[in-house]
Short mmCIF file of C-alpha atoms in Angstrom, two decimals:
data_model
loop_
_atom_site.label_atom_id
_atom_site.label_comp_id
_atom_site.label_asym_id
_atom_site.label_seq_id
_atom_site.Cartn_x
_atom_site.Cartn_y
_atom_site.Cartn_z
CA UNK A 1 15.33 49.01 224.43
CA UNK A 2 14.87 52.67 224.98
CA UNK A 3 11.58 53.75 226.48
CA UNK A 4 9.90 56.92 226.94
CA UNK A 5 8.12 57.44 230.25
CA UNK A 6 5.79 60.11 232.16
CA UNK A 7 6.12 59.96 235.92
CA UNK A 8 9.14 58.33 236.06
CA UNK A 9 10.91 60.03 239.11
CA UNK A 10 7.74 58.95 241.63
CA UNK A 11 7.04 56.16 244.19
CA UNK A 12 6.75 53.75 241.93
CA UNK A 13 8.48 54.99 238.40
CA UNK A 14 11.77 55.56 240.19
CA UNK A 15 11.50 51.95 241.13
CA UNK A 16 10.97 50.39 237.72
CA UNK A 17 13.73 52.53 235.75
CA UNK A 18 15.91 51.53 238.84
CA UNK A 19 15.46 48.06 238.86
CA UNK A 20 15.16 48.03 234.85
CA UNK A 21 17.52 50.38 233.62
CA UNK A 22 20.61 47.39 233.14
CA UNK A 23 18.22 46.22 230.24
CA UNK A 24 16.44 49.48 229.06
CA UNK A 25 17.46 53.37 228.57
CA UNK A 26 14.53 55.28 229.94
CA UNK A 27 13.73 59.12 229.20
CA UNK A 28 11.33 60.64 231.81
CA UNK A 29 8.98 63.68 231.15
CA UNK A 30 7.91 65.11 233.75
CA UNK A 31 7.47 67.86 235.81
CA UNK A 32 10.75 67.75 237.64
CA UNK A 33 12.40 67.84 234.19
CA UNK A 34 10.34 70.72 233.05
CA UNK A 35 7.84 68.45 231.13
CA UNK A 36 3.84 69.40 231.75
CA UNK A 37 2.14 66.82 230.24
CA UNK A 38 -1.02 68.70 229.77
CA UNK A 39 0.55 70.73 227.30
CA UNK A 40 -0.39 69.05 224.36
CA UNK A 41 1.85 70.62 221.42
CA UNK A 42 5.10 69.73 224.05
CA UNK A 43 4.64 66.59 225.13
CA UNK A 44 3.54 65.39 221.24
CA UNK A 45 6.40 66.76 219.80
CA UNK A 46 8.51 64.90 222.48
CA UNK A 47 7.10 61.67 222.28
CA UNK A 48 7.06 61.95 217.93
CA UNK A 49 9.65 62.69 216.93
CA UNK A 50 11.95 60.02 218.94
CA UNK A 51 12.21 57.36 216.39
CA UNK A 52 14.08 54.73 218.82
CA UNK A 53 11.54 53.86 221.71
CA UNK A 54 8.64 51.81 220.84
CA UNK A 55 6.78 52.04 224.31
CA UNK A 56 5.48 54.91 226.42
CA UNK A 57 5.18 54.27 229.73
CA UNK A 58 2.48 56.86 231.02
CA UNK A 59 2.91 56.73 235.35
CA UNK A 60 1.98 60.56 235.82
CA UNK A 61 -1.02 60.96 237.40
CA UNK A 62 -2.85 63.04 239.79
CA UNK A 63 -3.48 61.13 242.35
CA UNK A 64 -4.75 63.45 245.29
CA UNK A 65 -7.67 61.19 246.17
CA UNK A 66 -9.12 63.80 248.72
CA UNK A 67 -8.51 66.77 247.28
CA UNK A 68 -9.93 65.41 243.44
CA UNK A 69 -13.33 64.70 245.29
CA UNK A 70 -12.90 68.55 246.18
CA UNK A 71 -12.55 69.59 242.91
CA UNK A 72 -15.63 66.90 241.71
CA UNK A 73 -18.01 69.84 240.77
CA UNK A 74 -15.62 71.70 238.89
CA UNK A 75 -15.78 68.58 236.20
CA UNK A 76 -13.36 68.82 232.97
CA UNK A 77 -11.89 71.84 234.14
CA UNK A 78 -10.81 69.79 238.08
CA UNK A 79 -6.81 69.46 237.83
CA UNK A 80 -7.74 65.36 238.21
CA UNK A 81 -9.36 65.29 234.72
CA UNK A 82 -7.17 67.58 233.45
CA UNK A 83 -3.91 65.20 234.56
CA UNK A 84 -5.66 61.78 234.37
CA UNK A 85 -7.72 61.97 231.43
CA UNK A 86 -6.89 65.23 228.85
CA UNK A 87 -2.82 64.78 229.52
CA UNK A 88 -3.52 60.99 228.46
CA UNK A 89 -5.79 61.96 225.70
CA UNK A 90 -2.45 64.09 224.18
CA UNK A 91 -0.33 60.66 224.68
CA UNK A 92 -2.48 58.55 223.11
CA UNK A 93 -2.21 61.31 220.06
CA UNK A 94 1.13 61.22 220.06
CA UNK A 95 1.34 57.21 220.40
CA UNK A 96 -1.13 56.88 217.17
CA UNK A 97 0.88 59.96 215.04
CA UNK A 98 4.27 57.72 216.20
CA UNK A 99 3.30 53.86 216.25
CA UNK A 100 4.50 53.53 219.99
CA UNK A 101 2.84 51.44 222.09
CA UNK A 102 1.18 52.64 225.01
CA UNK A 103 1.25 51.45 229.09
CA UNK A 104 -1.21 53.26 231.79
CA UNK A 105 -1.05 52.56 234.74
CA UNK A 106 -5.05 52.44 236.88
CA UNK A 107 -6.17 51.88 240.08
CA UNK A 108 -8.08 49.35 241.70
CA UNK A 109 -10.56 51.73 242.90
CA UNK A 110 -11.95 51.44 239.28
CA UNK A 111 -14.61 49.14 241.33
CA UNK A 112 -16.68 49.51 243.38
CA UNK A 113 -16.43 46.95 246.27
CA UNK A 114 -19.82 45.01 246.61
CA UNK A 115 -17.98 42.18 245.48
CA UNK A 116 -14.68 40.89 247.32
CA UNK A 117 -12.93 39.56 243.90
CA UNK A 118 -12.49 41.27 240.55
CA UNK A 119 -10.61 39.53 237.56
CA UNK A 120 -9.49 41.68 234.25
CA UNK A 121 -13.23 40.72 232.69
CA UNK A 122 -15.04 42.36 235.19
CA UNK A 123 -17.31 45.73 234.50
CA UNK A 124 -16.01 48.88 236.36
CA UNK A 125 -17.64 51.21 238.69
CA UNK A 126 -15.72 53.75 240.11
CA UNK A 127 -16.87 55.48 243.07
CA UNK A 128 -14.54 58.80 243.71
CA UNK A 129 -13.87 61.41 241.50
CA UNK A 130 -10.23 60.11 241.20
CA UNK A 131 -11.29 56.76 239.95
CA UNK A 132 -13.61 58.13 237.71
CA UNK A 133 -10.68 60.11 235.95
CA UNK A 134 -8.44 57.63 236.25
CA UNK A 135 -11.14 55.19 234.32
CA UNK A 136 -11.77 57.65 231.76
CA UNK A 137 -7.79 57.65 230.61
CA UNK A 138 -7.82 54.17 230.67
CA UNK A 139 -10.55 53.99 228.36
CA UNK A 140 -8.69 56.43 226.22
CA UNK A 141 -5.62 54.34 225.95
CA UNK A 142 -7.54 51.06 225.38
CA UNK A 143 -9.25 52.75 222.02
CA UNK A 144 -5.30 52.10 220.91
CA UNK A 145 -6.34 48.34 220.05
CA UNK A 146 -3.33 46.09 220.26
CA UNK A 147 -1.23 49.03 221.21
CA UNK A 148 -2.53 50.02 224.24
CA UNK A 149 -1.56 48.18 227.90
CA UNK A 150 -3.45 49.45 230.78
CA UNK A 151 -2.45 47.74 234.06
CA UNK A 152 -3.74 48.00 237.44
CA UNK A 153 -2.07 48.26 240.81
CA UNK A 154 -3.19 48.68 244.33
CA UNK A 155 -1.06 50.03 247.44
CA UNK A 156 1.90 50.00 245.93
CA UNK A 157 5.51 49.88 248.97
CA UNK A 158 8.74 49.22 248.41
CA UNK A 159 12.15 49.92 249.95
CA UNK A 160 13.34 53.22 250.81
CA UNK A 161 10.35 54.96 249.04
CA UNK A 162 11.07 57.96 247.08
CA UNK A 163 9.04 61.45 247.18
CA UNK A 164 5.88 61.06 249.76
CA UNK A 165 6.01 57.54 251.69
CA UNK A 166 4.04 54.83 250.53
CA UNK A 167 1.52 53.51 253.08
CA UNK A 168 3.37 50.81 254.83
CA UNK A 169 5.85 53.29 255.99
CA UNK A 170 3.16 55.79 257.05
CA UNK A 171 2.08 52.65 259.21
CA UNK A 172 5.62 51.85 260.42
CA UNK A 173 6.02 55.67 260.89
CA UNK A 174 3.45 56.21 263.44
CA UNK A 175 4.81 52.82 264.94
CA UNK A 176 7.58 53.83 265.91
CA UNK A 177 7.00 57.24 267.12
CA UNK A 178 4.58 54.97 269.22
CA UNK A 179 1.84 56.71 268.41
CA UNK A 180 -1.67 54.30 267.35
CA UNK A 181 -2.48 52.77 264.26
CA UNK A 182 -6.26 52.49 263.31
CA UNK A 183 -7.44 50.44 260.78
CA UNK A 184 -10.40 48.92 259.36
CA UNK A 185 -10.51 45.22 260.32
CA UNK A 186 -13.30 44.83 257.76
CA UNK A 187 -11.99 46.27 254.39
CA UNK A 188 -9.82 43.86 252.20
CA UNK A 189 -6.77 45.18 249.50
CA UNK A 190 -4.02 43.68 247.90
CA UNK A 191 -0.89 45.58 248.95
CA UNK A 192 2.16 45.30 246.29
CA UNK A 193 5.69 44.99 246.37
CA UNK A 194 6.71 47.73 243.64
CA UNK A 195 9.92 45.47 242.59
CA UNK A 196 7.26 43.04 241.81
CA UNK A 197 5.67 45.38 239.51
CA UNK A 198 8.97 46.27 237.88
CA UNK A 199 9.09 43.06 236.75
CA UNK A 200 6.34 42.48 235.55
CA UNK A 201 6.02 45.36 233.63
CA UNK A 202 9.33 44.14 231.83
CA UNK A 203 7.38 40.79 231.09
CA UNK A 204 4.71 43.13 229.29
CA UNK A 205 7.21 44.71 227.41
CA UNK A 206 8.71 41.64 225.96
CA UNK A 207 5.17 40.34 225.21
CA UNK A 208 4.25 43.15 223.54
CA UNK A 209 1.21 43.08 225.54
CA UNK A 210 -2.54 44.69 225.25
CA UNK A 211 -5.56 45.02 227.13
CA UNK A 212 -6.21 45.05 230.67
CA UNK A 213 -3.53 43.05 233.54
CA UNK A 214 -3.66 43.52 237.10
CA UNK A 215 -0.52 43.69 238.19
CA UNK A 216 -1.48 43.20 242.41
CA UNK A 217 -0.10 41.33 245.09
CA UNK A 218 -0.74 37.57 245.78
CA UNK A 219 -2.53 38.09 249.51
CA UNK A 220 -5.83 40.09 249.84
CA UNK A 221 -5.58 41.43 253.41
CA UNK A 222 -7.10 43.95 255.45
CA UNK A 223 -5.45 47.78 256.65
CA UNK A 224 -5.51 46.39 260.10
CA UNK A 225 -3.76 43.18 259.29
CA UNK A 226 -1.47 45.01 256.91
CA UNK A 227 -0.59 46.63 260.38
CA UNK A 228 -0.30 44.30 262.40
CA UNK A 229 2.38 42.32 260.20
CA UNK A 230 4.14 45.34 260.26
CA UNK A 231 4.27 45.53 263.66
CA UNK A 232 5.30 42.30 263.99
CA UNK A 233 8.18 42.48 260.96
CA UNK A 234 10.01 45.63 262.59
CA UNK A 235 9.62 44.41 266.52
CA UNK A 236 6.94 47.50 266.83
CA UNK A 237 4.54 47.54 269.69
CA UNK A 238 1.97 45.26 268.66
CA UNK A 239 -0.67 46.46 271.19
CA UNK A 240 -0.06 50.30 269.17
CA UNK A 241 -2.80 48.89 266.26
CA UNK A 242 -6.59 49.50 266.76
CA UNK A 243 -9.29 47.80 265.04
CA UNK A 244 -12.10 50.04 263.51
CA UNK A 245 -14.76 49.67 260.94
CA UNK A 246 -14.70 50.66 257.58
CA UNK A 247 -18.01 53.16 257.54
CA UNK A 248 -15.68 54.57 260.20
CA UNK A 249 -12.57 54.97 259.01
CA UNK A 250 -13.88 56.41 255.76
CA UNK A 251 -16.58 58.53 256.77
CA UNK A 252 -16.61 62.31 255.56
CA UNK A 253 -13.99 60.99 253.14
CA UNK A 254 -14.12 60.11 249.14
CA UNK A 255 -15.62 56.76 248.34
CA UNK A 256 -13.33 54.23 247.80
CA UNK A 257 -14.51 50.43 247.73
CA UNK A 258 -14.09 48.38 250.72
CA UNK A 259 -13.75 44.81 248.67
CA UNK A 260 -10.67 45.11 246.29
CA UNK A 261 -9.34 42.12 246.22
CA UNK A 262 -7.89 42.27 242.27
CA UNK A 263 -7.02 38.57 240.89
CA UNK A 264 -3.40 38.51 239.52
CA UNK A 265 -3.90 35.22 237.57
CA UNK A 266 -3.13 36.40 234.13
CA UNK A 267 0.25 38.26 234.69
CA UNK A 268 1.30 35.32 236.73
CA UNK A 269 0.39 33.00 233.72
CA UNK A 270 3.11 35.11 231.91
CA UNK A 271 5.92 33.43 234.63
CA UNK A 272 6.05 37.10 237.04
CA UNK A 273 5.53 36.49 240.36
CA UNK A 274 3.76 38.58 242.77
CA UNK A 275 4.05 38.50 246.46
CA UNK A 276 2.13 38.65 249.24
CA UNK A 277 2.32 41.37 251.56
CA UNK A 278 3.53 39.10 254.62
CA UNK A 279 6.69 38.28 252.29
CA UNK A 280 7.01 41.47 250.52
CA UNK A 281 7.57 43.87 253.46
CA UNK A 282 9.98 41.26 255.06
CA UNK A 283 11.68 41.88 252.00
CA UNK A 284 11.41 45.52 251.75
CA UNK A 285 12.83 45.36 255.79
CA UNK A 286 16.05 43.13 254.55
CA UNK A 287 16.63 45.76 251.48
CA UNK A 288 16.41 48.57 254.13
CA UNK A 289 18.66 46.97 256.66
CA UNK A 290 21.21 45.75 254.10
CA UNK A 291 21.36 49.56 252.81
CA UNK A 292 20.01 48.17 249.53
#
């Protein structure tokens, strides 16, 4: 099947055409290929008038958490909404003027955290300025009906990442430069193996699935855990991770919610399985070591 894509060359993107491309023929627009996605008449004329892919997958995003919060008071005219939420407003355009179906990827900050668990069903709250945006295009592409796929991931590492470094290697980074990790003890995520999300996004594809799926690792954990097993997977110094709070850690900073534990029932119910981050970076370390 050939698919069209936004965002396709990033951590994650670069990943899923990788791992899928032996079944699918993927076209990326984006920047690197001269692509702006904000430019509305471009990017609809691209995506129309191919006849031969019946999905979009729509990765671009801006996804600056810090520097969006910045921007926060600037409102529709902040490069966030402009990226997140007008870009996706021309792709859903060009997805209704074409009949493709539509995938958008969101975050799990689109909660807010007083709880520790959040299934597909629950209501949103974003916190940030980020989220917020990043909410607002997902709304957008689920006013496509039975056409529009938004899925949710949180944390995303793999194997030799691609572009900026995912956050497990920022952790394994500072490891072994033996220089201190600190992480909050008291916040809980779901770290995911992006392979595990390549997959899974096939098993959407074949579906021809709608609505919301979080597509999240199997193991809700916290940063300083997450470090700790890191540690412990690439024979770090184990005594090099330091427990702090999470009012701590994230004070000065953008809100982001300290309980996202997303629950990946529902996408496993369609056969994909998602690890856990204890067996997904052991993987990512045999990958690395085999040169793979």
């Amino acid at each position: 099947m050939k698919i069209l894509g936004t965002g396709l060359s990033g951590l994650v993107g670069s990943r899923i055409t990788e791992l899928l491309s032996p079944k699918h023929e993927f076209e990326n627009y984006s920047l690197e290929n001269g692509v702006d996605i904000t430019n509305r008449d471009d990017i609809i004329s691209r995506i129309t008038r191919d006849t031969k892919a019946p999905w979009v997958l729509h990765l671009a995003a801006y996804t600056d958490v810090q520097a969006a919060e910045a921007d926060r008071a600037l409102g529709e005219q902040s490069a966030a909404w402009k990226v997140n939420v007008i870009a996706t407003e021309h792709i859903v355009e060009a997805c209704v003027a074409s009949g493709k179906r539509l995938l958008y990827v969101d975050t799990d900050y689109a909660f807010d955290g007083k709880t520790q668990k959040y299934t597909e069903e629950d209501s949103i709250h974003p916190l940030c300025w980020y989220a917020m945006t990043k909410s607002e295009g997902a709304k957008r592409v689920l006013g496509l009906g039975d056409k529009g796929l938004v899925i949710r991931i949180s944390n995303p590492y793999r194997a030799h990442p691609i572009g900026k470094k995912d956050f497990a290697h920022k952790m394994l980074e500072r490891l072994l430069a033996g220089t201190e990790v600190i992480a909050p003890a008291d916040q809980l995520f779901v770290p995911t193996f992006i392979d595990d999300i390549a997959f899974a996004v096939d098993a959407l594809l074949a579906h021809s699935a709608n609505g919301i799926y979080h597509v999240v690792g199997s193991q809700g954990v916290s940063p300083y855990d997450v470090a700790k097993t890191i540690a412990r997977v690439y024979a770090c110094d184990p005594t090099l991770v330091k427990k702090t709070t999470f009012a701590a850690f994230f004070a000065g900073r953008a809100q982001v919610p300290q309980y996202a534990v997303l629950q990946n029932e529902k996408i496993r119910l369609l056969g994909v399985v998602m690890r856990g981050f204890d067996e997904g970076i052991t993987e990512v370390k045999r990958l690395e070591d085999a040169g793979l």
